[in-house]
Coordinates of C-alpha atoms in Angstrom, one line a residue:
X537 CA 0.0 0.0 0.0
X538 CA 1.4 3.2 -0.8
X539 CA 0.4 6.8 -1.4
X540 CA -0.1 8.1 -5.1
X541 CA -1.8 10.9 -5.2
X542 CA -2.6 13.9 -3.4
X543 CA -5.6 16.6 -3.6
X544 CA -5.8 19.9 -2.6
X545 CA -8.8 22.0 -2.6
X546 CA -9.3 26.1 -1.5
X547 CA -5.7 26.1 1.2
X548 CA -4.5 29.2 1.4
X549 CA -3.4 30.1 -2.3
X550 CA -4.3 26.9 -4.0
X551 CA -7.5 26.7 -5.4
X552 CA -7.4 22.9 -6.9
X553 CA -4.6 21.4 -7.6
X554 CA -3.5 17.3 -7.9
X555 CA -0.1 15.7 -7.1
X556 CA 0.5 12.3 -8.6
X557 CA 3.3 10.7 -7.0
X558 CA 6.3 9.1 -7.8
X559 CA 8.8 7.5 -5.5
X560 CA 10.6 11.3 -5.7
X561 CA 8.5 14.0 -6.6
X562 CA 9.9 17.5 -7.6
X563 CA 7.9 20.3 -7.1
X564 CA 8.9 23.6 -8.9
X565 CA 7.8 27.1 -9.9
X566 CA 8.1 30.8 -9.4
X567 CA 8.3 32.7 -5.7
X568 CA 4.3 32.3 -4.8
X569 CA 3.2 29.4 -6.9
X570 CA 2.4 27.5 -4.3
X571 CA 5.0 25.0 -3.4
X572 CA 5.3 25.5 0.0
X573 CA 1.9 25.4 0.7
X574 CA 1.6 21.7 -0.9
X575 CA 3.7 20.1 1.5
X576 CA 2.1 22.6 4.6
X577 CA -1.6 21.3 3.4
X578 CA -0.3 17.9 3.3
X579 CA 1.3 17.5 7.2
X580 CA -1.0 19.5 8.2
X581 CA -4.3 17.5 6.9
X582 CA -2.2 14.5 8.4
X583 CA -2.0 15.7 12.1
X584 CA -5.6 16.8 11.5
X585 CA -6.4 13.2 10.6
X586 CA -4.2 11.8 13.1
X587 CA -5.8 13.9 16.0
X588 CA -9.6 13.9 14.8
X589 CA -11.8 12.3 17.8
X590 CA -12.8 9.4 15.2
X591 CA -11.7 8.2 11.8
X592 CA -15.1 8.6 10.2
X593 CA -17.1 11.0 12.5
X594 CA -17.1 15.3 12.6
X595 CA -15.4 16.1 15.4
X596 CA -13.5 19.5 17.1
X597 CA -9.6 19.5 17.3
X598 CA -9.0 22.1 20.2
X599 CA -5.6 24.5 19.8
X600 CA -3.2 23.0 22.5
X601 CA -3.8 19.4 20.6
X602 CA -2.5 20.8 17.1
X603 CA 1.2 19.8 16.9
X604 CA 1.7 22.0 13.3
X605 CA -0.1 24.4 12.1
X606 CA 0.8 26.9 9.2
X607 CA -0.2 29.9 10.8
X608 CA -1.8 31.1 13.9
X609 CA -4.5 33.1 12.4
X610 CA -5.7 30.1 10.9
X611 CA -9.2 31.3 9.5
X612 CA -7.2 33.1 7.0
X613 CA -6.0 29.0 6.0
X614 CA -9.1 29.2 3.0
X615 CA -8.7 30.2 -0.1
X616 CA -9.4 33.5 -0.6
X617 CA -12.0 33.8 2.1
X618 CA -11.4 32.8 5.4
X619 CA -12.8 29.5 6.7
X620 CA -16.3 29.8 8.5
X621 CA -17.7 27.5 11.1
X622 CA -21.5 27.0 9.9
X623 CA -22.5 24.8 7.6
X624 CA -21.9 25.9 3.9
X625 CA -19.7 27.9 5.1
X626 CA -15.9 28.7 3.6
X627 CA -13.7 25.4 4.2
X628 CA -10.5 23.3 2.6
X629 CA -10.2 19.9 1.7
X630 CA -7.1 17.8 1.3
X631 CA -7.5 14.0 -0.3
X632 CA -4.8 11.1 0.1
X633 CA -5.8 8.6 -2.5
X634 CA -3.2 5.1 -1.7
X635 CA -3.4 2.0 -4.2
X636 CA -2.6 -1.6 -3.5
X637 CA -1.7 -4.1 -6.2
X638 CA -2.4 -7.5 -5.4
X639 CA -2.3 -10.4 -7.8
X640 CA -2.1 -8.4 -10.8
X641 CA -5.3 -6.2 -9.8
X642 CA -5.2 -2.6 -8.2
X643 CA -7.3 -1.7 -5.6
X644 CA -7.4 2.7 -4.8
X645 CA -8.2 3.8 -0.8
X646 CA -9.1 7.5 -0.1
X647 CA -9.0 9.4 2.9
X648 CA -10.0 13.0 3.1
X649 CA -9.9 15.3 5.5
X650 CA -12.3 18.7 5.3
X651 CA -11.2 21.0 7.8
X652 CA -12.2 24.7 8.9
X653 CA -12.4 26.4 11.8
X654 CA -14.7 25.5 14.6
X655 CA -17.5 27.3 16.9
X656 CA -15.3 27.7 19.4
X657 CA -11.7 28.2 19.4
X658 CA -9.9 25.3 17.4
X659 CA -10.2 23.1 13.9
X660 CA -13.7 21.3 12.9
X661 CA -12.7 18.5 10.8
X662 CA -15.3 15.9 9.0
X663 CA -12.3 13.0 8.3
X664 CA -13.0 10.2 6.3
X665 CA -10.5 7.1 6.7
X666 CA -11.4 4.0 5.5
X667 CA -10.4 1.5 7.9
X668 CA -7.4 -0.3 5.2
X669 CA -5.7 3.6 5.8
X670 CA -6.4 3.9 9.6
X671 CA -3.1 2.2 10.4
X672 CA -0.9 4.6 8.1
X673 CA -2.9 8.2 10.0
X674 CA -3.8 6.6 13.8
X675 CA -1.3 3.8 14.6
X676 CA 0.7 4.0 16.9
X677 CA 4.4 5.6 17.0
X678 CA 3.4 5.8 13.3
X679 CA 4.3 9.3 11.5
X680 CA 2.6 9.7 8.5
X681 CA 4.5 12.5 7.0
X682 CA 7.5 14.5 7.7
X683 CA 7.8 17.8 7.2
X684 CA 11.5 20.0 7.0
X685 CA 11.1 23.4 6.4
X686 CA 14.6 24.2 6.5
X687 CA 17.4 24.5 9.5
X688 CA 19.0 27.5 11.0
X689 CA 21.4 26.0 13.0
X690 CA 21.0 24.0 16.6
X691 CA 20.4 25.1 19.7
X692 CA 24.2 24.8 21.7
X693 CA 22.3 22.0 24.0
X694 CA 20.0 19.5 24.6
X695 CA 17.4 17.9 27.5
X696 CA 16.8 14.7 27.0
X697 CA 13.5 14.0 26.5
X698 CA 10.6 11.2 26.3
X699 CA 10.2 9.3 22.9
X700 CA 6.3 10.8 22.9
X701 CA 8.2 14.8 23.4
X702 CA 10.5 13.7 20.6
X703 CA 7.4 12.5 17.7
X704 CA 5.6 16.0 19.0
X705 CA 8.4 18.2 18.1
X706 CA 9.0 16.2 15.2
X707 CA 5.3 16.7 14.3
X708 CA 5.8 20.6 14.9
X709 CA 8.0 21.3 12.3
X710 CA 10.7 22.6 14.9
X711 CA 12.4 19.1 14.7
X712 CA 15.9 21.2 14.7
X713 CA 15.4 21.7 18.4
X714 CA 15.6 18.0 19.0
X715 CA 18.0 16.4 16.7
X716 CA 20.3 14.9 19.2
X717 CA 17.1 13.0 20.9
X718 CA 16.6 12.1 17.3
X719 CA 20.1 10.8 17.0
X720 CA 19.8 9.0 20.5
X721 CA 16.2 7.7 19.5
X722 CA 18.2 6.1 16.4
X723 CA 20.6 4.5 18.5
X724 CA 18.4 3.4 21.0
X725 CA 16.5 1.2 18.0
X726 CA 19.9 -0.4 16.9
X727 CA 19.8 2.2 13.7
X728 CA 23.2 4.4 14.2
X729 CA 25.1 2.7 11.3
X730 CA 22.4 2.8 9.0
X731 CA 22.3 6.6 9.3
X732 CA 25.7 7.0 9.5
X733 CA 26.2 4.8 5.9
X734 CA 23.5 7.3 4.7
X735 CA 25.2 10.9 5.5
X736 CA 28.7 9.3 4.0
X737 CA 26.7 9.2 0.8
X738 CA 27.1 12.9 0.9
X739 CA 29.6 13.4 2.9
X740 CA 31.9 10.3 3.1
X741 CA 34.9 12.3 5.7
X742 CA 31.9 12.7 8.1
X743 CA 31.0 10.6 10.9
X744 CA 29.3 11.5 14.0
X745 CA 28.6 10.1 17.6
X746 CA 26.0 10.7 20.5
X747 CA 25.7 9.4 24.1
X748 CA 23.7 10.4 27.1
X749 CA 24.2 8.5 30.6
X750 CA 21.7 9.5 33.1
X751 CA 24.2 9.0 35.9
X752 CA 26.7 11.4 34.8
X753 CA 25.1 13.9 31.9
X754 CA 22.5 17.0 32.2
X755 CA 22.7 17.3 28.4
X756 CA 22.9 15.5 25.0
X757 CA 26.3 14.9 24.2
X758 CA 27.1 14.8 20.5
X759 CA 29.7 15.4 17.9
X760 CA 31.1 15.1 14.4
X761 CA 34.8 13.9 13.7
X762 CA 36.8 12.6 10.8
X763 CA 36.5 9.3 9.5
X764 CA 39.3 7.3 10.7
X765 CA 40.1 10.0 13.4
X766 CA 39.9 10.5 17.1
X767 CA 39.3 14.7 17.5
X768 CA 35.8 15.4 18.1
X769 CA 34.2 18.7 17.5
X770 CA 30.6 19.7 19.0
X771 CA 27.7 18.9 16.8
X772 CA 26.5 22.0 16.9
X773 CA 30.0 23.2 15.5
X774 CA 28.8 21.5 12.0
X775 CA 28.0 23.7 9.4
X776 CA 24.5 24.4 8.3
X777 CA 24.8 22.4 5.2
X778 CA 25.9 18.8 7.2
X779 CA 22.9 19.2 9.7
X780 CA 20.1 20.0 7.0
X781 CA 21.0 16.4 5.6
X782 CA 21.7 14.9 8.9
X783 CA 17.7 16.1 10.0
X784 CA 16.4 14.8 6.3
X785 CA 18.4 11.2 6.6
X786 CA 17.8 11.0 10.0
X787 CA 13.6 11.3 9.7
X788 CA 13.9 8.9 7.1
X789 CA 16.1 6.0 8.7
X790 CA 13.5 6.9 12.4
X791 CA 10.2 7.1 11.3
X792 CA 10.1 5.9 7.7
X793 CA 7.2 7.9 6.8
X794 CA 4.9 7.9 3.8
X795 CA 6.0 10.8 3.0
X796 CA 8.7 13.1 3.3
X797 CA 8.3 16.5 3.0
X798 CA 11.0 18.7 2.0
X799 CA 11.1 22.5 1.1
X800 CA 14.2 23.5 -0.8
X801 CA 16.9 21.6 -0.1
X802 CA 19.3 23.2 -1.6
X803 CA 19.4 26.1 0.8
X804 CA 23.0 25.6 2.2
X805 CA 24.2 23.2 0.4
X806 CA 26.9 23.1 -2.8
X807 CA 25.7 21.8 -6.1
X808 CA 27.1 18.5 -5.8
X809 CA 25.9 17.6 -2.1
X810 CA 22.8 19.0 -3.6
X811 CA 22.7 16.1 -6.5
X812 CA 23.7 13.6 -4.0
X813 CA 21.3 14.2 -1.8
X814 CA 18.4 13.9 -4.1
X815 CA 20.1 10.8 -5.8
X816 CA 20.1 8.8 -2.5
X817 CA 16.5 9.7 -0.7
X818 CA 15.1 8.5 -4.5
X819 CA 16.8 5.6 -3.8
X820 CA 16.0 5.2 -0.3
X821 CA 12.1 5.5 -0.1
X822 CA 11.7 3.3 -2.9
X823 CA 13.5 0.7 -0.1
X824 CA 10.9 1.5 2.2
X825 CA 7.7 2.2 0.5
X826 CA 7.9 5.8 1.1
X827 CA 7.5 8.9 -0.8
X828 CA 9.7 12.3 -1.1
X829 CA 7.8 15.4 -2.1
X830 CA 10.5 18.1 -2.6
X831 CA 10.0 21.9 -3.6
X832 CA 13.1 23.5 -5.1
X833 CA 14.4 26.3 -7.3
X834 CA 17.8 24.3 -8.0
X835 CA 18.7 23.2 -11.6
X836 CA 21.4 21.0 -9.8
X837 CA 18.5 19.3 -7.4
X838 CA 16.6 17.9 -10.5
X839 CA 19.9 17.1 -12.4
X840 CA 19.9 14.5 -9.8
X841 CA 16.6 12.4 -10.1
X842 CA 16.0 9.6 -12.2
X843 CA 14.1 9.8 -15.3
X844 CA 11.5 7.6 -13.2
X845 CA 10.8 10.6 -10.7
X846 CA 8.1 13.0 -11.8
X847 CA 8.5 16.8 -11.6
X848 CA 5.2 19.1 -11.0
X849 CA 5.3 23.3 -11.8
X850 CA 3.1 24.9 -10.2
X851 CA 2.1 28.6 -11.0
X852 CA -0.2 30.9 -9.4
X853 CA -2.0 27.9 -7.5
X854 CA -2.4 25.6 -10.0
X855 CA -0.9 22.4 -11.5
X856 CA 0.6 23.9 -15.0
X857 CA 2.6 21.2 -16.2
X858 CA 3.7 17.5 -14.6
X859 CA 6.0 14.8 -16.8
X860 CA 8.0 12.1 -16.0
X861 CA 10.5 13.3 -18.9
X862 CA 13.5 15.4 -18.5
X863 CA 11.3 18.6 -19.7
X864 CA 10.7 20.4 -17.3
X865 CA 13.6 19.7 -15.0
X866 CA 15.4 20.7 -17.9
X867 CA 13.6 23.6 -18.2
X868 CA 14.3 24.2 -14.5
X869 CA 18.1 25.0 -15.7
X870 CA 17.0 27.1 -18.2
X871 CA 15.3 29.4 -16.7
X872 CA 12.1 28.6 -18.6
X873 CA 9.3 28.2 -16.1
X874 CA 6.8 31.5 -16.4
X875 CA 8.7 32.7 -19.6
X876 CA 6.7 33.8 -22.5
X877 CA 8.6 32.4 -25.3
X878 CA 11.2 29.5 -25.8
X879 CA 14.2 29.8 -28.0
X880 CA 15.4 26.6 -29.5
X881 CA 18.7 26.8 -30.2
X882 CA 21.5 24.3 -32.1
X883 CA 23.6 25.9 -29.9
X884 CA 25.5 24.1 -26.8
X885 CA 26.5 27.5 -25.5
X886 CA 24.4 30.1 -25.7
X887 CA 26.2 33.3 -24.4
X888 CA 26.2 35.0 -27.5
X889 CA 22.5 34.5 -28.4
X890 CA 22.0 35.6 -25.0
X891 CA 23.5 38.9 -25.6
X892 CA 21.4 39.4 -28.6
X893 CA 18.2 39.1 -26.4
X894 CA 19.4 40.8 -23.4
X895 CA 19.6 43.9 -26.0
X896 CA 16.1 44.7 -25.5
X897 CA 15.3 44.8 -21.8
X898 CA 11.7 43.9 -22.7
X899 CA 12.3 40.6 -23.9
X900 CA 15.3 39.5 -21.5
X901 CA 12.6 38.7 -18.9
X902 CA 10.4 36.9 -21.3
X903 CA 12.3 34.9 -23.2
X904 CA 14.4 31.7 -22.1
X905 CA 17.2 30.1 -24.4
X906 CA 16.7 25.9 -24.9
X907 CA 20.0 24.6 -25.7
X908 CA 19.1 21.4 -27.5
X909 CA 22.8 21.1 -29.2
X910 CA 23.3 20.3 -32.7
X911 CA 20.9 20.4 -35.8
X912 CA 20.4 16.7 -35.8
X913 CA 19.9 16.2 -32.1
X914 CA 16.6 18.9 -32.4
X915 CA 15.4 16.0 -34.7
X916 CA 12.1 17.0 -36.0
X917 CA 9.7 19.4 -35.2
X918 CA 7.7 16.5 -33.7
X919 CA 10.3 16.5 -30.6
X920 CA 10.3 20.3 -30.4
X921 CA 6.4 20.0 -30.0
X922 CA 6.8 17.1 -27.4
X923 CA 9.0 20.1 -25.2
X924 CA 6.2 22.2 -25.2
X925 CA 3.3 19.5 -24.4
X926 CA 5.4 18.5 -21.2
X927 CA 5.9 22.0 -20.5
X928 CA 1.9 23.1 -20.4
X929 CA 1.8 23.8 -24.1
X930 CA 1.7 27.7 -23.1
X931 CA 4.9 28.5 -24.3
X932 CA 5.7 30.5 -27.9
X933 CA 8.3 28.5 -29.7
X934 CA 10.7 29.7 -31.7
X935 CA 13.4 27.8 -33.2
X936 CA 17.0 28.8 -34.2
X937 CA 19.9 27.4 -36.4
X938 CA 22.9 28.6 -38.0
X939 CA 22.5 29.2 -41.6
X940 CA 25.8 27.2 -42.0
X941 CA 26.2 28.5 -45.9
X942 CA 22.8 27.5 -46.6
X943 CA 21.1 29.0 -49.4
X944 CA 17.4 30.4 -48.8
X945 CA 15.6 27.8 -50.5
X946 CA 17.6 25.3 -48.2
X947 CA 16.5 27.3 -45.0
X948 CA 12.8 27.2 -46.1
X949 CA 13.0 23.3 -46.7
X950 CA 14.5 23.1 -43.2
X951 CA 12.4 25.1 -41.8
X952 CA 8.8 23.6 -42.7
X953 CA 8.8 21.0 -40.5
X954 CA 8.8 23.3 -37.5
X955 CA 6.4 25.3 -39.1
X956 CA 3.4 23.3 -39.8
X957 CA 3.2 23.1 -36.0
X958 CA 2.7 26.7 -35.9
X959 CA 6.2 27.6 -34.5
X960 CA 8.3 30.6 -35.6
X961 CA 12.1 29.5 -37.4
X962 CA 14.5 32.0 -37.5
X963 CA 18.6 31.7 -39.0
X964 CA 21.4 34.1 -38.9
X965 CA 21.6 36.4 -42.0
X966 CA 25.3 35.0 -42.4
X967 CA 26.8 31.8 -41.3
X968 CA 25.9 31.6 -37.4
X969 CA 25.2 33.7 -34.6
X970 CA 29.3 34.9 -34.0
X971 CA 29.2 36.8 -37.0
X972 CA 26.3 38.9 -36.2
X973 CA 29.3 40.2 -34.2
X974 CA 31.2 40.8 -37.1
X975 CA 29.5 43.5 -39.4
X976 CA 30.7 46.1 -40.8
X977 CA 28.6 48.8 -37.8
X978 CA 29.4 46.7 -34.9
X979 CA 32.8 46.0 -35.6
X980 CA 33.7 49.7 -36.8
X981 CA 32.2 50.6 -33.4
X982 CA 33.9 48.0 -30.9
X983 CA 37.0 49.2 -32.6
X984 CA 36.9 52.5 -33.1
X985 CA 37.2 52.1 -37.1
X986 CA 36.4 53.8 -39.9
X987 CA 34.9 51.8 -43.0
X988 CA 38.2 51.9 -45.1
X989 CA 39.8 50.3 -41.8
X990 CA 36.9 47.4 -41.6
X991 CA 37.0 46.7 -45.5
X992 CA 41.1 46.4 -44.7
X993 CA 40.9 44.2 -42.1
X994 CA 38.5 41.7 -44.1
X995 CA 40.4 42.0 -47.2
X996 CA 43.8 40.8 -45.4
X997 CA 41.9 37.9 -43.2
X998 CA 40.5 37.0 -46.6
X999 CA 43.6 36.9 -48.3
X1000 CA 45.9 35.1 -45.8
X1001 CA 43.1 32.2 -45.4
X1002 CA 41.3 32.1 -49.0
X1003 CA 42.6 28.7 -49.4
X1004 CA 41.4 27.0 -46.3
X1005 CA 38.3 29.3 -46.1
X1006 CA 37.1 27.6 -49.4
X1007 CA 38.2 23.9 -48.4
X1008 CA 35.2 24.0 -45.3
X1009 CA 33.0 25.9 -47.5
X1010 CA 33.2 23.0 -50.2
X1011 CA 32.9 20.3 -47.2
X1012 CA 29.9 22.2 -45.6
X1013 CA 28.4 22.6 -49.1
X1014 CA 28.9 18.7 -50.1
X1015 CA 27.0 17.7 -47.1
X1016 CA 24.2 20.1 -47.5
X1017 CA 23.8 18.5 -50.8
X1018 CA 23.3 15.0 -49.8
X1019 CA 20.8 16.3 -47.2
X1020 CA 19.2 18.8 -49.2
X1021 CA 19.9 18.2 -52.5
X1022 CA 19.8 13.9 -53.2
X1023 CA 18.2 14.6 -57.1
X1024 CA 20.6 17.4 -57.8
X1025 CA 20.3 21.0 -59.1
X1026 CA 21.6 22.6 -56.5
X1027 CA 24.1 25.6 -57.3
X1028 CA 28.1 25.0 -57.5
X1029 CA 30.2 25.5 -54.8
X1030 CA 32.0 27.7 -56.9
X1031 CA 29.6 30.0 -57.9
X1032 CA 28.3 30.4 -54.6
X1033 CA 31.6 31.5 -53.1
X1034 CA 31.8 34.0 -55.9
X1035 CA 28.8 35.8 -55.1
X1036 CA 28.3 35.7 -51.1
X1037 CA 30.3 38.0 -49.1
X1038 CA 32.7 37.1 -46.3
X1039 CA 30.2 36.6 -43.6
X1040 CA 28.0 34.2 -45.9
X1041 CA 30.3 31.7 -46.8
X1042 CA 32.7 31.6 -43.9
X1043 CA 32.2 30.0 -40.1
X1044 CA 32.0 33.1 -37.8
X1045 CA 33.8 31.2 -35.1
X1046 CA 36.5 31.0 -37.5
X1047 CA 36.4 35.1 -38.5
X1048 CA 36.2 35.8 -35.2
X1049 CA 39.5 34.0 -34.0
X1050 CA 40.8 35.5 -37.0
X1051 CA 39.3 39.5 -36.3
X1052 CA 41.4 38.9 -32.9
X1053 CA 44.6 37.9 -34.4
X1054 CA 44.3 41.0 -36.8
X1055 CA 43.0 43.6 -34.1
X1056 CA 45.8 42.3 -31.8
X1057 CA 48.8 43.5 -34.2
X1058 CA 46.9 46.4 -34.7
X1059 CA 47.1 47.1 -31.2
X1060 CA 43.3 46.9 -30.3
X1061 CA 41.7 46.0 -27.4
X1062 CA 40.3 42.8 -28.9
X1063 CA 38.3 42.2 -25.8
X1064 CA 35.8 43.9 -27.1
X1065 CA 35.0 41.8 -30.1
X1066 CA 32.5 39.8 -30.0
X1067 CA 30.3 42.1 -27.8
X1068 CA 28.4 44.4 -28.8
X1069 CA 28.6 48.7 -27.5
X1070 CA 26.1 51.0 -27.0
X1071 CA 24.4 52.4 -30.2
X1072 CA 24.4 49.7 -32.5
X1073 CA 22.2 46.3 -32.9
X1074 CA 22.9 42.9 -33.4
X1075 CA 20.2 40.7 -35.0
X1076 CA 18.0 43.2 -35.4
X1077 CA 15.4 40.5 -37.2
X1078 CA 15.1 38.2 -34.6
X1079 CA 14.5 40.8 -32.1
X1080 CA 11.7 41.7 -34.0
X1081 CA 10.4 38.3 -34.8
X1082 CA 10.3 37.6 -31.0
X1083 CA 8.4 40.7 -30.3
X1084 CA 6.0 39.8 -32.7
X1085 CA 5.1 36.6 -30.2
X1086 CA 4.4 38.2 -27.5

């Protein structure tokens, strides 16, 4: 038996929204999307479940019995309108729907809870739990969800404290002030080297001890040291980072919950301990028939999941988007989540396409470069379609290559199967996007030139590298051929290189190592080619093609 879905109806900023669930589930979305408040609506429906009167009857939850709640005022808990307390009346409702598969058929077990506030002071909840669920909200010493907010350090000691203190705190949310009883709880139950084997996952220098004799200690004692080493330093010595995943292995390896809820991860933590992290709780509540709902901004916290873990965005409330493909934890990375438009790109790196957009200030913020690297890896416009489905399909597409000595006709051929699915093309008006760095005006300008200086400079560069200039350009064309051009017809290398100018016919990565070389024994300051100055445009076209989306 284990949980699958989750529904959330009119909590504080979400009005309906559903979370299937994967063994890992990545939540992600702007500042106010409502992340955070899917993983509060979900511990907090479970205490509320836990500490209703009876499983299947209304009943009043007073104040002092609530171990987590969101907020104090918490009326203002509906959805735009606080909750009332009469029938009819302003409430929420949160649904845990668990499946069981058992000889190849698959049964589905709900159990809700509608809460709101009550006549008097405290919660009136109507819960329904079947009584296959009861074990998972009611049992005993069971802990039905987790829920880390985050950690801001320790305090410097500790009181022991009962087992039942311990769960409460836990259940609070302020688990931070008792993570040494944690630790002791975990040693008590014969556990320590399974949680110590998880935190060397991340960090494998790291191990830890804790001890508390009745006889002889008023406090907690425990510390960190070096693997293989005797010096101990004070726990709460560690760094922020090492007791964030110490809290989030340590719930796991205590209470194995159903689910564990955490909220941005990533907080103090570097990149790599970041994919780490991710990379062994996937793996670990699939061990033990749990489930790890995560809310994140980090690109490096999805580049860590399996392609088996699902990722949800969330905007404004509501569920936008949710795919089990790379999509939108790709997307994550590049800065695509609330953007207007998608750029496509050939392009690997995409600084100098980034430049061109950032010119206009009104697109920077609406427009988010896809680096999908290499003409033949974008594949059809099919794929490119695929992208947007599993991004919400609310994106404007547009899709970039390098005209690569392409003639027109060949661009429009290219360019129609991205079309017919309504999405904007757009190439370079020379080879690729480094020589719209290159012209004549932006040049001249970088360099302080005049025209006669500009044309000089091309001529020589032209002249010292004719010969190799024309050996790609023949290459590049011969392929085109067989791609474009299998019956034949197509113009001669030759006559092609006699008509296009510089910039048409030869690789701007090429000119540009080549402009440097020249500017250098000219004595220019050749940092400042391939950038562009104030009072001059690069790509001028596709700025204006991506205004025309929005």
């Amino acid at each position: 038996m284990r949980l699958n879905k989750v529904s959330i109806y009119k909590f504080k900023n979400i009005e309906s929204a559903e979370i299937e669930l994967t063994d890992t589930t990545l939540l992600v979305g702007a500042n106010n999307a409502g992340k955070s408040t899917v993983l509060q609506s979900v511990h907090f429906a479970a205490q509320c479940l836990r500490l209703a009167p009876e499983a299947n009857k209304p009943g009043t939850i007073s104040l002092s019995e609530i171990e987590y709640i969101p907020t104090n005022q918490y009326k203002s808990l509906g959805h735009g309108e606080q909750w009332g307390n009469q029938k009819n009346t302003p409430e929420s409702k949160i649904v845990f729907q668990f499946s069981r598969e058992q000889e190849g058929d698959v049964q589905f077990f709900e159990a809700e809870a509608v809460i709101k506030s009550a006549r008097n002071e405290g919660i009136s909840i109507a819960p329904k739990i079947p009584p296959e669920l009861q074990p998972f909200f009611r049992g005993q010493d069971k802990v039905f969800s987790a829920y880390i907010p985050g950690i801001a350090g320790i305090p410097l000691s500790e009181d022991f404290i009962s087992k039942r203190n311990v769960y409460k705190k836990v259940a609070s949310g302020d688990s931070n002030v008792v993570l040494r009883n944690v630790l002791l709880l975990i040693d008590k139950f014969g556990k320590t080297e399974d949680l110590r084997s998880a935190i060397q996952t991340i960090y494998p220098d790291i191990e830890y001890d804790v001890s508390f004799d009745e006889e002889k200690n008023f406090h907690i004692e425990a510390s960190i040291r070096g693997v293989g080493t005797q010096a101990k330093y004070p726990l709460e010595s560690s760094g922020t980072g090492f007791l964030q995943v110490m809290q989030v292995l340590s719930y796991l390896v205590l209470f194995r919950p159903q689910v564990i809820l955490i909220d941005e991860p990533e907080s103090h933590l570097h990149p790599t301990l970041q994919t780490r992290l991710v990379r062994f709780l996937e793996k670990r509540v699939s061990e033990f028939d749990s489930r790890a709902l995560i809310t994140t901004h980090s690109p490096f916290v999805a580049r860590g999941l399996s392609s088996d873990s699902k990722t949800v965005w969330l905007a404004k409330g509501k569920v936008r988007a949710a795919s089990q493909s790379n999509d939108i934890r790709n997307a994550l990375g590049w800065g695509a989540l609330d953007r207007q438009i998608l750029l496509c790109t050939e392009d690997a790196k995409v600084g100098h396409l980034q430049r061109i957009v950032n010119q206009d200030e009104g697109l920077a913020d609406k427009v988010a470069i896809v680096p999908l690297s290499g003409v033949d890896r974008m594949g059809a416009g099919g794929i490119v379609r695929d992208l947007q489905k599993n991004l919400g399909a609310n994106h404007k597409i547009m899709v970039h290559r390098d005209r690569d000595c392409l003639t027109d006709e060949e661009i429009t051929e290219w360019s129609t199967d991205y079309e017919k699915y309504g999405f904007k093309t757009w190439a370079p008006q020379y080879t690729d996007i480094e020589s719209c760095f290159l012209t004549e005006e932006i040049v001249c300008n970088a360099l302080q030139l005049d025209v006669a200086a500009y044309e000089k400079a091309v001529s020589e560069i032209f002249e010292k590298n004719e010969d190799a200039f024309f050996e790609t350009f023949k290459n590049k064309r011969r392929e085109i051929n067989r791609k474009y051009e299998k019956t034949g017809g197509s113009p001669s290398s030759e006559d092609l290189w006699s008509k296009w100018g510089l910039l048409s016919k030869v690789n701007g990565k090429s000119l540009l190592t080549e402009f440097r070389k020249w500017a250098e024994g000219e004595g220019h300051d050749i940092s400042k080619l391939g950038k562009i100055s104030d009072g001059v445009v690069a790509a001028p076209d596709l700025l204006t093609e991506l205004r025309m989306l929005l």
